[in-house]
DNA sequence: ATCCAAAATTGATACACGATTGATCTACAT
DNA sequence: ATGTAGATCAATCGTGTATCAATTTTGGAT
């Protein structure tokens, strides 16, 4: 399959602006530069920019008033902006890799009440890559009953392999949910996003075959490297 | 590729593309390369490719816009039926299909307590095929709030397509669990397994974006024809 | 300071042009 | 019926230019 990322230019511009809105770089009420200036700084023609602005207007994200300017109309809660979009896999192949930032013994995470039979466990923080680029930061909690056999370096690759080879655990059930969360303060500077900005977040809890919950994770994805595609209707 | 049982080339191409969609290699909204380029890199004629694209359009997976391009119109969670596990035939090849055995209005299933806001719903029983061979029997429960729009014949293909095209439902959360279960007594004689024998079974509950649980399913797989591949984490 | 008209700014609309891309059709071979 | 090859038509895209309409700003008169 050939090159996938070749959307029409005006659609690329539209998604660029939408990402700016979702990321908070364009806030509600803000007036964009004049179309002519905007187009020239973007290196595109005015007509092309206008197509992009028109699609934003149709999505309710922009007010265009003649003689005055283009005004961002994004509702205050960023969740409604995200509701218009869909989180998708990054383009290109390559196996997902990860770099372990820290492995600590610590108390149970109150943010994950569904997880954990023990009062304490191990907390692993990882930086995840897709196609060689930083894509997400991740916090993984392993149940206390299993953590004594953990060795640093086991977690560079697949967690699944770690479970099976090192712990002998069969994951029989998992639950994922998608939400929004603020980037944690321990995120490394490589993560290309300003702190405090809402990010797409996936919460996962996994159970072993005997019913114990053995693992939970919180993952924040960089909206720049993952791809948002406008949802139909 | 001319052995007797092989499909026409354009159908093979169509299935290839559908698998790319299901696997997430082709994302919703993505524009395919121009037909001429696509055909040449695939080593086929444009007309053949166009037949494949036409069948994708009829399935609702593709938007063809003259002068613009071919755009994927599919949510990538077609494969998320196995969010935790990927089901693949050992020998590979062939798209999953299904034959509806029955569609009934009935009471809530006590075996699926987590599912269903309504007291009743629809129960669909399907026989599923992989590579033309019987692979699983399946029982699907749709919540009563959504079932009034069900029409027989909608469910022959992908359930995902049904959700998107008929109900406009966006599945935001799903839970899969794997266990063992006895083959139900309503399984047709085509299912190649003696009754009463434990089979690998997947239970799935899906929630819509507003929190309603809209679907639940119980699927019994023939262990002879399928294999489970753990998901890379 | 207030009011008002001219000037500047900004978006809206229209048209033209070349390049790209899908649609349609014919012809031919297996 | 399937697959290939080629020619031609039609729609879209991106660009460029010109003109009109609505708004804002400016500056002078009072």
PDB file of C-alpha atoms in Angstrom, chain B:
ATOM      1  CA  UNK B   1      -3.323 -18.249  -9.075  1.00  0.00           C
ATOM      2  CA  UNK B   2      -5.668 -20.398 -11.006  1.00  0.00           C
ATOM      3  CA  UNK B   3      -6.423 -23.385  -8.945  1.00  0.00           C
ATOM      4  CA  UNK B   4     -10.050 -24.418  -9.125  1.00  0.00           C
ATOM      5  CA  UNK B   5     -11.271 -23.023  -5.857  1.00  0.00           C
ATOM      6  CA  UNK B   6      -9.703 -19.587  -6.135  1.00  0.00           C
ATOM      7  CA  UNK B   7     -11.837 -16.474  -6.239  1.00  0.00           C
ATOM      8  CA  UNK B   8     -11.756 -13.937  -9.076  1.00  0.00           C
ATOM      9  CA  UNK B   9      -8.906 -11.542  -8.836  1.00  0.00           C
ATOM     10  CA  UNK B  10     -11.038  -8.524  -8.093  1.00  0.00           C
ATOM     11  CA  UNK B  11     -12.653 -10.340  -5.180  1.00  0.00           C
ATOM     12  CA  UNK B  12      -9.261 -11.254  -3.815  1.00  0.00           C
ATOM     13  CA  UNK B  13      -8.238  -7.627  -4.040  1.00  0.00           C
ATOM     14  CA  UNK B  14     -11.437  -6.580  -2.292  1.00  0.00           C
ATOM     15  CA  UNK B  15     -10.841  -8.972   0.571  1.00  0.00           C
ATOM     16  CA  UNK B  16      -7.278  -7.815   0.839  1.00  0.00           C
ATOM     17  CA  UNK B  17      -8.443  -4.249   1.279  1.00  0.00           C
ATOM     18  CA  UNK B  18     -11.142  -5.216   3.736  1.00  0.00           C
ATOM     19  CA  UNK B  19      -8.590  -6.998   5.851  1.00  0.00           C
ATOM     20  CA  UNK B  20      -6.456  -3.886   5.764  1.00  0.00           C
ATOM     21  CA  UNK B  21      -9.398  -1.923   7.071  1.00  0.00           C
ATOM     22  CA  UNK B  22     -10.228  -4.444   9.748  1.00  0.00           C
ATOM     23  CA  UNK B  23      -6.631  -4.560  10.897  1.00  0.00           C
ATOM     24  CA  UNK B  24      -6.379  -0.804  11.089  1.00  0.00           C
ATOM     25  CA  UNK B  25      -3.834  -0.452   8.342  1.00  0.00           C
ATOM     26  CA  UNK B  26      -6.381   1.630   6.478  1.00  0.00           C
ATOM     27  CA  UNK B  27      -8.011   4.238   8.638  1.00  0.00           C
ATOM     28  CA  UNK B  28     -11.347   5.944   8.358  1.00  0.00           C
ATOM     29  CA  UNK B  29     -11.121   9.062   6.273  1.00  0.00           C
ATOM     30  CA  UNK B  30      -7.934   7.979   4.608  1.00  0.00           C
ATOM     31  CA  UNK B  31      -7.528   8.571   0.914  1.00  0.00           C
ATOM     32  CA  UNK B  32      -6.222   5.750  -1.201  1.00  0.00           C
ATOM     33  CA  UNK B  33      -3.564   6.364  -3.817  1.00  0.00           C
ATOM     34  CA  UNK B  34      -4.819   7.149  -7.315  1.00  0.00           C
ATOM     35  CA  UNK B  35      -6.284   4.148  -9.049  1.00  0.00           C
ATOM     36  CA  UNK B  36      -3.581   4.144 -11.679  1.00  0.00           C
ATOM     37  CA  UNK B  37      -0.773   4.130  -9.129  1.00  0.00           C
ATOM     38  CA  UNK B  38      -2.544   1.629  -6.939  1.00  0.00           C
ATOM     39  CA  UNK B  39      -3.113  -0.750  -9.797  1.00  0.00           C
ATOM     40  CA  UNK B  40       0.452  -0.535 -11.029  1.00  0.00           C
ATOM     41  CA  UNK B  41       1.975  -1.158  -7.602  1.00  0.00           C
ATOM     42  CA  UNK B  42      -0.395  -4.082  -7.193  1.00  0.00           C
ATOM     43  CA  UNK B  43       0.516  -5.373 -10.614  1.00  0.00           C
ATOM     44  CA  UNK B  44      -3.073  -5.439 -11.843  1.00  0.00           C
ATOM     45  CA  UNK B  45      -5.095  -3.501 -14.361  1.00  0.00           C
ATOM     46  CA  UNK B  46      -7.073  -0.445 -13.368  1.00  0.00           C
ATOM     47  CA  UNK B  47     -10.328  -2.028 -14.422  1.00  0.00           C
ATOM     48  CA  UNK B  48      -9.771  -4.958 -12.113  1.00  0.00           C
ATOM     49  CA  UNK B  49      -8.981  -2.676  -9.230  1.00  0.00           C
ATOM     50  CA  UNK B  50     -12.097  -0.701  -9.976  1.00  0.00           C
ATOM     51  CA  UNK B  51     -14.242  -3.795  -9.650  1.00  0.00           C
ATOM     52  CA  UNK B  52     -12.773  -4.390  -6.218  1.00  0.00           C
ATOM     53  CA  UNK B  53     -13.332  -0.791  -5.203  1.00  0.00           C
ATOM     54  CA  UNK B  54     -16.898  -0.972  -6.417  1.00  0.00           C
ATOM     55  CA  UNK B  55     -17.639  -3.907  -4.154  1.00  0.00           C
ATOM     56  CA  UNK B  56     -16.125  -2.020  -1.231  1.00  0.00           C
ATOM     57  CA  UNK B  57     -18.399   0.899  -2.012  1.00  0.00           C
ATOM     58  CA  UNK B  58     -21.440  -1.372  -1.988  1.00  0.00           C
ATOM     59  CA  UNK B  59     -20.400  -2.610   1.444  1.00  0.00           C
ATOM     60  CA  UNK B  60     -20.268   0.948   2.720  1.00  0.00           C
ATOM     61  CA  UNK B  61     -16.561   0.848   3.335  1.00  0.00           C
ATOM     62  CA  UNK B  62     -15.480   3.304   0.676  1.00  0.00           C
ATOM     63  CA  UNK B  63     -16.486   6.656  -0.738  1.00  0.00           C
ATOM     64  CA  UNK B  64     -15.481   7.203  -4.321  1.00  0.00           C
ATOM     65  CA  UNK B  65     -15.358  10.853  -5.327  1.00  0.00           C
ATOM     66  CA  UNK B  66     -14.597  11.709  -8.891  1.00  0.00           C
ATOM     67  CA  UNK B  67     -11.754  14.104  -9.239  1.00  0.00           C
ATOM     68  CA  UNK B  68     -10.827  13.738  -5.611  1.00  0.00           C
ATOM     69  CA  UNK B  69     -10.039  10.203  -4.625  1.00  0.00           C
ATOM     70  CA  UNK B  70     -11.190   7.070  -2.875  1.00  0.00           C
ATOM     71  CA  UNK B  71     -11.843   7.549   0.826  1.00  0.00           C
ATOM     72  CA  UNK B  72     -12.094   4.849   3.436  1.00  0.00           C
ATOM     73  CA  UNK B  73     -15.382   5.050   5.308  1.00  0.00           C
ATOM     74  CA  UNK B  74     -15.036   2.621   8.162  1.00  0.00           C
ATOM     75  CA  UNK B  75     -14.371   2.701  11.811  1.00  0.00           C
ATOM     76  CA  UNK B  76     -11.263   0.723  12.511  1.00  0.00           C
ATOM     77  CA  UNK B  77     -12.776  -1.274  15.314  1.00  0.00           C
ATOM     78  CA  UNK B  78     -14.038  -3.821  12.862  1.00  0.00           C
ATOM     79  CA  UNK B  79     -11.318  -5.995  14.311  1.00  0.00           C
ATOM     80  CA  UNK B  80     -12.009  -4.949  17.864  1.00  0.00           C
ATOM     81  CA  UNK B  81     -14.313  -7.871  18.194  1.00  0.00           C
ATOM     82  CA  UNK B  82     -11.113  -9.228  19.515  1.00  0.00           C
ATOM     83  CA  UNK B  83      -9.778  -6.281  21.432  1.00  0.00           C
ATOM     84  CA  UNK B  84      -7.773  -8.618  23.543  1.00  0.00           C
ATOM     85  CA  UNK B  85      -7.137 -11.425  21.151  1.00  0.00           C
ATOM     86  CA  UNK B  86      -6.797 -11.642  17.446  1.00  0.00           C
ATOM     87  CA  UNK B  87      -8.482 -14.521  15.870  1.00  0.00           C
ATOM     88  CA  UNK B  88      -6.898 -15.887  12.773  1.00  0.00           C
ATOM     89  CA  UNK B  89      -7.198 -18.959  10.759  1.00  0.00           C
ATOM     90  CA  UNK B  90      -4.066 -21.042  10.754  1.00  0.00           C
ATOM     91  CA  UNK B  91      -3.871 -21.329   6.997  1.00  0.00           C
ATOM     92  CA  UNK B  92      -4.912 -17.737   6.551  1.00  0.00           C
ATOM     93  CA  UNK B  93      -7.066 -16.230   3.877  1.00  0.00           C
ATOM     94  CA  UNK B  94     -10.726 -15.575   3.588  1.00  0.00           C
ATOM     95  CA  UNK B  95     -12.942 -13.058   5.269  1.00  0.00           C
ATOM     96  CA  UNK B  96     -15.073 -13.911   8.256  1.00  0.00           C
ATOM     97  CA  UNK B  97     -18.664 -14.374   7.275  1.00  0.00           C
ATOM     98  CA  UNK B  98     -21.717 -15.389   9.189  1.00  0.00           C
ATOM     99  CA  UNK B  99     -25.066 -17.048   8.632  1.00  0.00           C
ATOM    100  CA  UNK B 100     -27.939 -15.933  10.791  1.00  0.00           C
ATOM    101  CA  UNK B 101     -29.673 -18.861  12.400  1.00  0.00           C
ATOM    102  CA  UNK B 102     -32.416 -16.970  14.178  1.00  0.00           C
ATOM    103  CA  UNK B 103     -33.488 -13.480  15.288  1.00  0.00           C
ATOM    104  CA  UNK B 104     -35.899 -13.496  18.228  1.00  0.00           C
ATOM    105  CA  UNK B 105     -37.377 -10.991  20.609  1.00  0.00           C
ATOM    106  CA  UNK B 106     -36.916 -12.348  24.057  1.00  0.00           C
ATOM    107  CA  UNK B 107     -36.169 -11.619  27.664  1.00  0.00           C
ATOM    108  CA  UNK B 108     -32.863 -10.581  29.134  1.00  0.00           C
ATOM    109  CA  UNK B 109     -30.199 -13.217  29.358  1.00  0.00           C
ATOM    110  CA  UNK B 110     -29.430 -14.121  32.973  1.00  0.00           C
ATOM    111  CA  UNK B 111     -25.988 -15.292  31.899  1.00  0.00           C
ATOM    112  CA  UNK B 112     -25.059 -11.720  31.004  1.00  0.00           C
ATOM    113  CA  UNK B 113     -25.984  -9.674  34.075  1.00  0.00           C
ATOM    114  CA  UNK B 114     -23.745  -6.803  33.122  1.00  0.00           C
ATOM    115  CA  UNK B 115     -25.649  -6.193  29.949  1.00  0.00           C
ATOM    116  CA  UNK B 116     -28.804  -4.411  29.152  1.00  0.00           C
ATOM    117  CA  UNK B 117     -30.765  -1.463  30.417  1.00  0.00           C
ATOM    118  CA  UNK B 118     -34.005  -2.881  29.116  1.00  0.00           C
ATOM    119  CA  UNK B 119     -35.732  -5.972  30.365  1.00  0.00           C
ATOM    120  CA  UNK B 120     -35.881  -7.417  26.905  1.00  0.00           C
ATOM    121  CA  UNK B 121     -34.118  -7.207  23.591  1.00  0.00           C
ATOM    122  CA  UNK B 122     -33.263  -9.176  20.550  1.00  0.00           C
ATOM    123  CA  UNK B 123     -31.366 -12.407  20.495  1.00  0.00           C
ATOM    124  CA  UNK B 124     -29.457 -13.299  17.356  1.00  0.00           C
ATOM    125  CA  UNK B 125     -27.838 -16.624  16.804  1.00  0.00           C
ATOM    126  CA  UNK B 126     -25.232 -16.921  14.113  1.00  0.00           C
ATOM    127  CA  UNK B 127     -23.010 -19.526  12.608  1.00  0.00           C
ATOM    128  CA  UNK B 128     -19.659 -18.051  11.767  1.00  0.00           C
ATOM    129  CA  UNK B 129     -17.267 -19.088   9.047  1.00  0.00           C
ATOM    130  CA  UNK B 130     -13.578 -18.624   8.482  1.00  0.00           C
ATOM    131  CA  UNK B 131     -12.206 -19.472   5.079  1.00  0.00           C
ATOM    132  CA  UNK B 132     -15.503 -21.043   4.226  1.00  0.00           C
ATOM    133  CA  UNK B 133     -15.379 -23.465   7.106  1.00  0.00           C
ATOM    134  CA  UNK B 134     -17.580 -23.427  10.163  1.00  0.00           C
ATOM    135  CA  UNK B 135     -15.586 -21.882  12.975  1.00  0.00           C
ATOM    136  CA  UNK B 136     -17.929 -20.742  15.721  1.00  0.00           C
ATOM    137  CA  UNK B 137     -21.478 -20.418  16.931  1.00  0.00           C
ATOM    138  CA  UNK B 138     -22.492 -17.108  18.409  1.00  0.00           C
ATOM    139  CA  UNK B 139     -25.326 -15.669  20.430  1.00  0.00           C
ATOM    140  CA  UNK B 140     -25.736 -11.887  20.358  1.00  0.00           C
ATOM    141  CA  UNK B 141     -28.005  -9.797  22.549  1.00  0.00           C
ATOM    142  CA  UNK B 142     -29.014  -6.295  21.554  1.00  0.00           C
ATOM    143  CA  UNK B 143     -30.486  -3.938  24.091  1.00  0.00           C
ATOM    144  CA  UNK B 144     -34.201  -3.315  23.875  1.00  0.00           C
ATOM    145  CA  UNK B 145     -33.726   0.366  23.335  1.00  0.00           C
ATOM    146  CA  UNK B 146     -32.065  -0.262  20.009  1.00  0.00           C
ATOM    147  CA  UNK B 147     -33.744  -3.273  18.567  1.00  0.00           C
ATOM    148  CA  UNK B 148     -36.778  -1.706  16.993  1.00  0.00           C
ATOM    149  CA  UNK B 149     -34.819  -0.856  13.915  1.00  0.00           C
ATOM    150  CA  UNK B 150     -33.505  -4.334  13.348  1.00  0.00           C
ATOM    151  CA  UNK B 151     -34.237  -5.941  10.037  1.00  0.00           C
ATOM    152  CA  UNK B 152     -33.482  -9.480   9.180  1.00  0.00           C
ATOM    153  CA  UNK B 153     -30.669  -9.694   6.690  1.00  0.00           C
ATOM    154  CA  UNK B 154     -28.768  -6.833   8.205  1.00  0.00           C
ATOM    155  CA  UNK B 155     -26.690  -9.163  10.227  1.00  0.00           C
ATOM    156  CA  UNK B 156     -25.254 -11.416   7.620  1.00  0.00           C
ATOM    157  CA  UNK B 157     -22.024  -9.547   7.496  1.00  0.00           C
ATOM    158  CA  UNK B 158     -20.130  -7.575  10.027  1.00  0.00           C
ATOM    159  CA  UNK B 159     -21.920  -6.544  13.184  1.00  0.00           C
ATOM    160  CA  UNK B 160     -19.801  -3.484  13.165  1.00  0.00           C
ATOM    161  CA  UNK B 161     -21.307  -2.370   9.905  1.00  0.00           C
ATOM    162  CA  UNK B 162     -24.724  -2.958  11.393  1.00  0.00           C
ATOM    163  CA  UNK B 163     -24.005  -0.691  14.315  1.00  0.00           C
ATOM    164  CA  UNK B 164     -22.633   2.058  12.198  1.00  0.00           C
ATOM    165  CA  UNK B 165     -25.070   2.005   9.311  1.00  0.00           C
ATOM    166  CA  UNK B 166     -28.303   1.084  11.018  1.00  0.00           C
ATOM    167  CA  UNK B 167     -28.044   2.310  14.563  1.00  0.00           C
ATOM    168  CA  UNK B 168     -25.468   5.085  14.411  1.00  0.00           C
ATOM    169  CA  UNK B 169     -23.924   3.800  17.602  1.00  0.00           C
ATOM    170  CA  UNK B 170     -20.375   4.485  18.553  1.00  0.00           C
ATOM    171  CA  UNK B 171     -18.909   1.751  20.711  1.00  0.00           C
ATOM    172  CA  UNK B 172     -16.667   3.415  23.243  1.00  0.00           C
ATOM    173  CA  UNK B 173     -15.940   0.577  25.605  1.00  0.00           C
ATOM    174  CA  UNK B 174     -15.822  -3.146  25.332  1.00  0.00           C
ATOM    175  CA  UNK B 175     -14.977  -5.949  27.660  1.00  0.00           C
ATOM    176  CA  UNK B 176     -13.889  -9.372  26.552  1.00  0.00           C
ATOM    177  CA  UNK B 177     -13.315 -12.363  28.701  1.00  0.00           C
ATOM    178  CA  UNK B 178     -12.225 -15.782  27.649  1.00  0.00           C
ATOM    179  CA  UNK B 179     -13.380 -18.923  29.350  1.00  0.00           C
ATOM    180  CA  UNK B 180     -14.636 -22.366  28.563  1.00  0.00           C
ATOM    181  CA  UNK B 181     -18.204 -23.263  27.917  1.00  0.00           C
ATOM    182  CA  UNK B 182     -20.385 -26.075  26.780  1.00  0.00           C
ATOM    183  CA  UNK B 183     -21.664 -25.929  23.245  1.00  0.00           C
ATOM    184  CA  UNK B 184     -25.315 -24.837  23.375  1.00  0.00           C
ATOM    185  CA  UNK B 185     -27.925 -27.293  22.276  1.00  0.00           C
ATOM    186  CA  UNK B 186     -29.141 -24.998  19.514  1.00  0.00           C
ATOM    187  CA  UNK B 187     -25.866 -25.280  17.649  1.00  0.00           C
ATOM    188  CA  UNK B 188     -26.565 -26.623  14.167  1.00  0.00           C
ATOM    189  CA  UNK B 189     -25.230 -29.992  13.108  1.00  0.00           C
ATOM    190  CA  UNK B 190     -22.762 -28.274  10.793  1.00  0.00           C
ATOM    191  CA  UNK B 191     -20.773 -27.226  13.799  1.00  0.00           C
ATOM    192  CA  UNK B 192     -18.059 -29.833  13.880  1.00  0.00           C
ATOM    193  CA  UNK B 193     -17.966 -30.639  17.522  1.00  0.00           C
ATOM    194  CA  UNK B 194     -19.687 -33.121  19.792  1.00  0.00           C
ATOM    195  CA  UNK B 195     -22.261 -31.607  22.066  1.00  0.00           C
ATOM    196  CA  UNK B 196     -21.380 -31.080  25.680  1.00  0.00           C
ATOM    197  CA  UNK B 197     -17.660 -30.800  25.142  1.00  0.00           C
ATOM    198  CA  UNK B 198     -15.998 -27.711  26.645  1.00  0.00           C
ATOM    199  CA  UNK B 199     -15.063 -25.166  24.016  1.00  0.00           C
ATOM    200  CA  UNK B 200     -13.092 -21.922  24.074  1.00  0.00           C
ATOM    201  CA  UNK B 201     -15.648 -19.232  24.654  1.00  0.00           C
ATOM    202  CA  UNK B 202     -15.454 -15.445  24.485  1.00  0.00           C
ATOM    203  CA  UNK B 203     -17.930 -13.237  26.275  1.00  0.00           C
ATOM    204  CA  UNK B 204     -18.135  -9.679  25.130  1.00  0.00           C
ATOM    205  CA  UNK B 205     -20.128  -6.727  26.418  1.00  0.00           C
ATOM    206  CA  UNK B 206     -20.061  -3.425  24.529  1.00  0.00           C
ATOM    207  CA  UNK B 207     -21.119  -0.029  25.722  1.00  0.00           C
ATOM    208  CA  UNK B 208     -22.146   2.948  23.653  1.00  0.00           C
ATOM    209  CA  UNK B 209     -20.597   6.307  24.149  1.00  0.00           C
ATOM    210  CA  UNK B 210     -23.370   7.443  26.463  1.00  0.00           C
ATOM    211  CA  UNK B 211     -22.763   4.557  28.817  1.00  0.00           C
ATOM    212  CA  UNK B 212     -25.575   2.302  27.715  1.00  0.00           C
ATOM    213  CA  UNK B 213     -24.627  -1.285  27.224  1.00  0.00           C
ATOM    214  CA  UNK B 214     -25.948  -2.047  23.799  1.00  0.00           C
ATOM    215  CA  UNK B 215     -24.637  -5.463  22.899  1.00  0.00           C
ATOM    216  CA  UNK B 216     -23.423  -8.646  24.429  1.00  0.00           C
ATOM    217  CA  UNK B 217     -22.322 -11.838  22.836  1.00  0.00           C
ATOM    218  CA  UNK B 218     -21.312 -15.349  23.688  1.00  0.00           C
ATOM    219  CA  UNK B 219     -19.177 -17.123  21.134  1.00  0.00           C
ATOM    220  CA  UNK B 220     -18.023 -20.700  21.138  1.00  0.00           C
ATOM    221  CA  UNK B 221     -15.091 -21.459  18.919  1.00  0.00           C
ATOM    222  CA  UNK B 222     -14.148 -24.673  17.338  1.00  0.00           C
ATOM    223  CA  UNK B 223     -10.650 -25.337  18.689  1.00  0.00           C
ATOM    224  CA  UNK B 224      -9.714 -27.280  15.602  1.00  0.00           C
ATOM    225  CA  UNK B 225     -10.000 -24.434  13.171  1.00  0.00           C
ATOM    226  CA  UNK B 226      -8.907 -21.360  15.062  1.00  0.00           C
ATOM    227  CA  UNK B 227      -5.977 -20.223  17.039  1.00  0.00           C
ATOM    228  CA  UNK B 228      -5.589 -17.379  19.430  1.00  0.00           C
ATOM    229  CA  UNK B 229      -2.818 -14.906  19.132  1.00  0.00           C
ATOM    230  CA  UNK B 230      -2.158 -12.777  22.128  1.00  0.00           C
ATOM    231  CA  UNK B 231      -2.175  -9.113  21.490  1.00  0.00           C
ATOM    232  CA  UNK B 232       1.068  -7.206  21.586  1.00  0.00           C
ATOM    233  CA  UNK B 233       0.871  -4.758  24.369  1.00  0.00           C
TER     234      UNK B 233
END
